[in-house]
Short mmCIF file of C-alpha atoms and ligand atoms in Angstrom, two decimals:
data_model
loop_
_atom_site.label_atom_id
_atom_site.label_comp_id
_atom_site.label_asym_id
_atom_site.label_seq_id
_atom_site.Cartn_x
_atom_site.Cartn_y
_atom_site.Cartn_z
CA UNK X 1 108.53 68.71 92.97
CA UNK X 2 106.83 71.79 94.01
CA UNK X 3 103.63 72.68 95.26
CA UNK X 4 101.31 74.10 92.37
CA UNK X 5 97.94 72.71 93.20
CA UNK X 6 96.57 72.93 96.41
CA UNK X 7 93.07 71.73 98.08
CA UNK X 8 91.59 73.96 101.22
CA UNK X 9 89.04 72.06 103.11
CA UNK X 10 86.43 74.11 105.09
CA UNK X 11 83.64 73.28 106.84
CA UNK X 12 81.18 76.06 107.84
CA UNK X 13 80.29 78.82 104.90
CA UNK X 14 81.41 81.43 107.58
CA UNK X 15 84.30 79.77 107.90
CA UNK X 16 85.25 79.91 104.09
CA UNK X 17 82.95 82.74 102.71
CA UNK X 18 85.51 85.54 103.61
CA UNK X 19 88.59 83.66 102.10
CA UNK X 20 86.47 82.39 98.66
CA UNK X 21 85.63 86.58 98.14
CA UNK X 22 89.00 87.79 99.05
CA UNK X 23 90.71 85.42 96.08
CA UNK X 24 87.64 85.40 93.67
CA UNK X 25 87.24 82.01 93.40
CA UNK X 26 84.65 80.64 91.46
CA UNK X 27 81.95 78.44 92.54
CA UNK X 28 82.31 75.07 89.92
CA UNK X 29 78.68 73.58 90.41
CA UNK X 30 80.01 70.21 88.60
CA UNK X 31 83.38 69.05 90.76
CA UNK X 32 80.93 67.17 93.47
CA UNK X 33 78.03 64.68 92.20
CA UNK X 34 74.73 65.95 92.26
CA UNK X 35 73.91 64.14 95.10
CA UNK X 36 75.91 65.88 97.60
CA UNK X 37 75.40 69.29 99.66
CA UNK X 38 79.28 69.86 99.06
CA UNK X 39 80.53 72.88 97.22
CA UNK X 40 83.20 73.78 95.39
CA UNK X 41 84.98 77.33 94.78
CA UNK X 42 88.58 77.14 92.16
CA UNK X 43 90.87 79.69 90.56
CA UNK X 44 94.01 80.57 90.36
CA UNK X 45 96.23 82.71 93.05
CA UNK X 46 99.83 83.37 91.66
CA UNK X 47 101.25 80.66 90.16
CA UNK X 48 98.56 77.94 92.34
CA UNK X 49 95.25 76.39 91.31
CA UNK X 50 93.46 76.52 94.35
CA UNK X 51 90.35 74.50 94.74
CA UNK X 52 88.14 75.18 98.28
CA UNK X 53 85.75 72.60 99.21
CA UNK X 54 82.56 72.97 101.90
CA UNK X 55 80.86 70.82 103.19
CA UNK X 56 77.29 72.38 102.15
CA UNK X 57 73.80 72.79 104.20
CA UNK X 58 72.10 70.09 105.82
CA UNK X 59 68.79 70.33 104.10
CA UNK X 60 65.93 69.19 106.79
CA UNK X 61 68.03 71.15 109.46
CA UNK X 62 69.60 74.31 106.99
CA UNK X 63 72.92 74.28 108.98
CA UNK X 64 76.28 73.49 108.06
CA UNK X 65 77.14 70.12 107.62
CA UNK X 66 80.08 69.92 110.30
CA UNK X 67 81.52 66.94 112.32
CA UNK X 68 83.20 63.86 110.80
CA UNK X 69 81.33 62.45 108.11
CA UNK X 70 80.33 65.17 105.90
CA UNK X 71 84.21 66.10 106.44
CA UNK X 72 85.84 62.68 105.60
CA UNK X 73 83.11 62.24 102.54
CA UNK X 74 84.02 65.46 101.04
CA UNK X 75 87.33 65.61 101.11
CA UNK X 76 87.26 62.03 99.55
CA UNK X 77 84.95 62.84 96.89
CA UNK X 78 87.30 66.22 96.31
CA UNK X 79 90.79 64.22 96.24
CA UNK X 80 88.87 61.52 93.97
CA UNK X 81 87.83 64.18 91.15
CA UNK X 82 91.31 65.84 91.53
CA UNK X 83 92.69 62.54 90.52
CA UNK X 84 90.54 61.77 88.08
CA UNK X 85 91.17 65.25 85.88
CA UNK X 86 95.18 64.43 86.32
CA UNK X 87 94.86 67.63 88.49
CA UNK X 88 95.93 65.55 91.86
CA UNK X 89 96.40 68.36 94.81
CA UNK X 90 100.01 68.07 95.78
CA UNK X 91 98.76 69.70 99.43
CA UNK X 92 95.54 69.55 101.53
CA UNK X 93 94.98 72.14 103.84
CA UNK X 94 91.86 71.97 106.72
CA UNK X 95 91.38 75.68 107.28
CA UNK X 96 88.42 76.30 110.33
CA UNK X 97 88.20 77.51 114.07
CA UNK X 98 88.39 75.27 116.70
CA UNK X 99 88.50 75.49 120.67
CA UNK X 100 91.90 76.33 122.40
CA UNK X 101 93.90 74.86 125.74
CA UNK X 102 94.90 77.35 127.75
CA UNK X 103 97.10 75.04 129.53
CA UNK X 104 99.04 74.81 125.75
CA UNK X 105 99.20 78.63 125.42
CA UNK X 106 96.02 78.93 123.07
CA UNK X 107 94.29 82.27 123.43
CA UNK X 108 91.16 83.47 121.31
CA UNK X 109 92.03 84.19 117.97
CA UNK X 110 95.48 82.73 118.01
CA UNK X 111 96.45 81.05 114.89
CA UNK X 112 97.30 77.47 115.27
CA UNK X 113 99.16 74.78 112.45
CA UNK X 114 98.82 71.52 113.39
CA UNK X 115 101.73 69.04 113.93
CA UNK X 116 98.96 65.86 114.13
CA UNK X 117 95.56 65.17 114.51
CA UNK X 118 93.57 62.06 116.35
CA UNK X 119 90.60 61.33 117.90
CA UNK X 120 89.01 61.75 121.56
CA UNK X 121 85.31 60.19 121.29
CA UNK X 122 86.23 56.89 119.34
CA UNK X 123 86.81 54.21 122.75
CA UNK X 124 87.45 50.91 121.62
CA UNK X 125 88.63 48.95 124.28
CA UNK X 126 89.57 45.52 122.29
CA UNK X 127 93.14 44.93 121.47
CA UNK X 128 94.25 46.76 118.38
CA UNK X 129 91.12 48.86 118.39
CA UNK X 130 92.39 51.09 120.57
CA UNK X 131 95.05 53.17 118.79
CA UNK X 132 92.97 52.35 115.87
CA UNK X 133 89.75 54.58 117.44
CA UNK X 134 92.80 57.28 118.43
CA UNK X 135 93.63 57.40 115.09
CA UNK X 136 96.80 59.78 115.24
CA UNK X 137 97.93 60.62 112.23
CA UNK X 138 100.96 63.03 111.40
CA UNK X 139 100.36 65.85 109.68
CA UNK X 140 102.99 67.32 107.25
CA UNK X 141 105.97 69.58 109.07
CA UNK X 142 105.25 73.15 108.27
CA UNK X 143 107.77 74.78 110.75
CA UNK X 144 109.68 77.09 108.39
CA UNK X 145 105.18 78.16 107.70
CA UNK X 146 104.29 78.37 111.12
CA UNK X 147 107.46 80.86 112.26
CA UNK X 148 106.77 83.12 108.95
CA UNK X 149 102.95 83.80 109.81
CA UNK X 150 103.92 83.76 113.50
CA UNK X 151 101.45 80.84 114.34
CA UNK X 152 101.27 78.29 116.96
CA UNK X 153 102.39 74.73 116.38
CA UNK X 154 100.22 71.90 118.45
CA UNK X 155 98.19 68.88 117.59
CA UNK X 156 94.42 69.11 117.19
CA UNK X 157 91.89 66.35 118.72
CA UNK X 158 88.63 65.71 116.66
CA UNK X 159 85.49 64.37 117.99
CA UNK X 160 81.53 64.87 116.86
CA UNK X 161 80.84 67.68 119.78
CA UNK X 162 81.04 70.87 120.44
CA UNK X 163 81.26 70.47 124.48
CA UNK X 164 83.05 68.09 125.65
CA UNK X 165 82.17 65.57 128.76
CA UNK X 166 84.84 64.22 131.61
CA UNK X 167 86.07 60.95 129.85
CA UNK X 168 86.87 63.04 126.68
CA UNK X 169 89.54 65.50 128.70
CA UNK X 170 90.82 62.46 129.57
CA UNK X 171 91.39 61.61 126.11
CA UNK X 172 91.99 65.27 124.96
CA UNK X 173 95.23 65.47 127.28
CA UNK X 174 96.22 61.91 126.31
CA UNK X 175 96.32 63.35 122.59
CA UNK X 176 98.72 66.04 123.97
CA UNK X 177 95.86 68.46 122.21
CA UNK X 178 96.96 71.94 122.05
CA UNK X 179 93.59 72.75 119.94
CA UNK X 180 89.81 70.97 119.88
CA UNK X 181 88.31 70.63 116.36
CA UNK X 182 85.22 68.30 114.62
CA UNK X 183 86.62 67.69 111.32
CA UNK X 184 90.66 67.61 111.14
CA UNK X 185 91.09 63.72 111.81
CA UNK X 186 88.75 62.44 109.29
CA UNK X 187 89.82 64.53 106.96
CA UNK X 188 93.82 63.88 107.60
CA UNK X 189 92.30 60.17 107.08
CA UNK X 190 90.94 60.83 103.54
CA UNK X 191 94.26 62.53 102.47
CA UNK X 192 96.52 59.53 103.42
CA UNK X 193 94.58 57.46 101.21
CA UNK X 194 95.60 59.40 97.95
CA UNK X 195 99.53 60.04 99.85
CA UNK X 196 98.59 63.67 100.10
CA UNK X 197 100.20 65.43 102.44
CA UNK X 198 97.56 67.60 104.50
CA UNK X 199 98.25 70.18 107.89
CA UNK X 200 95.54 72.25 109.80
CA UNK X 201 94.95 75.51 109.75
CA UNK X 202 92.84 76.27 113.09
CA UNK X 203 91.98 79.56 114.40
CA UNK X 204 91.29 79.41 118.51
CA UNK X 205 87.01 80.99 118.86
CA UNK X 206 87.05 79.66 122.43
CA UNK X 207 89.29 78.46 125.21
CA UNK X 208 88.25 74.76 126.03
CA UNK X 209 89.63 74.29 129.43
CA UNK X 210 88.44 78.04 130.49
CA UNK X 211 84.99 79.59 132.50
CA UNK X 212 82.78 80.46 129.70
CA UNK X 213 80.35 77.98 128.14
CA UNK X 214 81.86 76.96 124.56
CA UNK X 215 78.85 77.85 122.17
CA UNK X 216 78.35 81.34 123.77
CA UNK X 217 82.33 82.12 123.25
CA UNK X 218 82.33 80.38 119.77
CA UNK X 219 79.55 82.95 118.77
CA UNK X 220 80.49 85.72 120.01
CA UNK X 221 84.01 84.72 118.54
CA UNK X 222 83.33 83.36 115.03
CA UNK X 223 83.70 86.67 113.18
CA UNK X 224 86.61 87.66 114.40
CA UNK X 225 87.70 83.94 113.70
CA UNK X 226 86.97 83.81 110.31
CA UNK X 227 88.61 87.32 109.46
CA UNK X 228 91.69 86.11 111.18
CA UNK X 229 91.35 82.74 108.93
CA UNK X 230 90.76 85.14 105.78
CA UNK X 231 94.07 86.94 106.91
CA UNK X 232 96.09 84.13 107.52
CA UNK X 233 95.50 82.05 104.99
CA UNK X 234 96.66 83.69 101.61
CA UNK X 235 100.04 84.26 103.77
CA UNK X 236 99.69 80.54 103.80
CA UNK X 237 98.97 80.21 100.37
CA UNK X 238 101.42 82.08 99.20
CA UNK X 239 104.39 80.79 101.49
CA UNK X 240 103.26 76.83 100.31
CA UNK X 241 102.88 77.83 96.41
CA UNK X 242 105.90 76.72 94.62
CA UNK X 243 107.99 75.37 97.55
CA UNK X 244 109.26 71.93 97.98
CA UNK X 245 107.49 70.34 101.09
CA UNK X 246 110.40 70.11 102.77
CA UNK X 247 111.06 73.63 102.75
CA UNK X 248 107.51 74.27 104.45
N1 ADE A 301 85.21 74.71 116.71
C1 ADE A 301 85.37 75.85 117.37
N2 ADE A 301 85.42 75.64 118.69
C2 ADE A 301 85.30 74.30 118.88
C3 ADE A 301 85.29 73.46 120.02
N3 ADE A 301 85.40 73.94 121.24
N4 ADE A 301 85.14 72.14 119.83
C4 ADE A 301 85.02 71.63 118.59
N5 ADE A 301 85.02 72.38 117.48
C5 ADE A 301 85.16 73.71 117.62
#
């Protein structure tokens, strides 16, 4: 089977806002319940639906809605409609920045795919709990992608926070992290529960393990970011759309 339809999953309207123009995609105001801050942009690119979600404003704080929850919720919600209109996304893509390791070769606006995702903040030390709060979960091999775009291949460790304290390195190198993120784990756990095969599309804003404080670097960085994520990601699009998954 190949891939036809294919869901992008972004958190931050900076994030996706460059991408959504570049294709013309459509905003659909009815694909989420009314309820919801999450929104919805779909159209075609070549021979691909393409449906991007966000995850909308917070509205008492008017920010994005980032971290976990929001994340896992919408992509849920996104994969539930899909499935409900017989128009089931044969790939999920998380597209977004995230913090870097030097110590894994990340530099700023490198380009990372993700080989798995888990969790750093979610300690529960009771038998069975704990690779359950780790949460690693595979994410579909894209190594034929990653050497035609000329990314980076690493896995990418969620948490709720920006910064990061000393217990969560801990956890960070124990994940093998090569990138830092606050969404890709919840929503690689929403995918497995429709069998959709998902992957990460991360763009490095700051170096985690380097001098300068992470929200000053993100900043000044995000930008850049997201015009590197608007450049990479039709070459993504259009390597994925009608290939075979194992040929990505
Ligand atoms: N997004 C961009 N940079 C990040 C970081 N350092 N941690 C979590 N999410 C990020």
């Amino acid at each position: 089977m190949v891939i036809t339809r294919v869901l992008i999953a972004i958190a931050m309207e900076a994030e996706s806002a460059p991408f959504v123009a570049h294709l013309g995609l459509q905003p659909d105001p009815s694909f989420f319940p009314p309820q919801t801050p999450f929104n919805a942009f779909r159209g075609k690119h070549n021979s691909c639906e393409l449906t991007v979600v966000t995850n909308g404003k917070c509205s008492v704080h008017e920010v994005d809605n980032v971290g976990t929850v929001p994340a896992a919720l919408a992509t849920f919600l996104a994969l539930q409609k899909l499935n409900s209109t017989s128009e089931d996304a044969d790939l999920l893509i998380n597209a977004g920045t995230c913090g870097g390791f030097k110590r894994k070769g990340a530099e700023i606006g490198d380009v990372f795919l993700t080989t798995a995702v888990a969790n750093h903040d979610r300690r529960i030390q009771i038998p069975g709990f704990v690779e359950y709060g780790i949460g690693k979960i595979s994410s579909t091999s894209v190594e034929n992608l990653a050497n035609h775009i000329d990314a980076k291949l690493g896995v990418c460790t969620t948490s709720n926070s920006l910064d990061f304290h000393e217990v969560d390195s801990h956890h960070m190198l124990e994940n093998d992290a090569s990138v830092k993120d606050m969404e890709a784990a919840a929503i690689a756990w929403s995918a497995e529960m429709f069998g959709t095969p998902h992957f990460g599309v991360k763009v490095v804003t700051d170096i985690v393990d380097g001098d300068k404080p992470t929200q000053e670097e993100f900043l000044e960085n995000l930008g850049s970011a997201a015009k590197s994520l608007q450049e990479a990601l039709p070459k993504v699009i259009e390597f994925v759309c009608d290939k075979k998954h194992d040929e990505l």
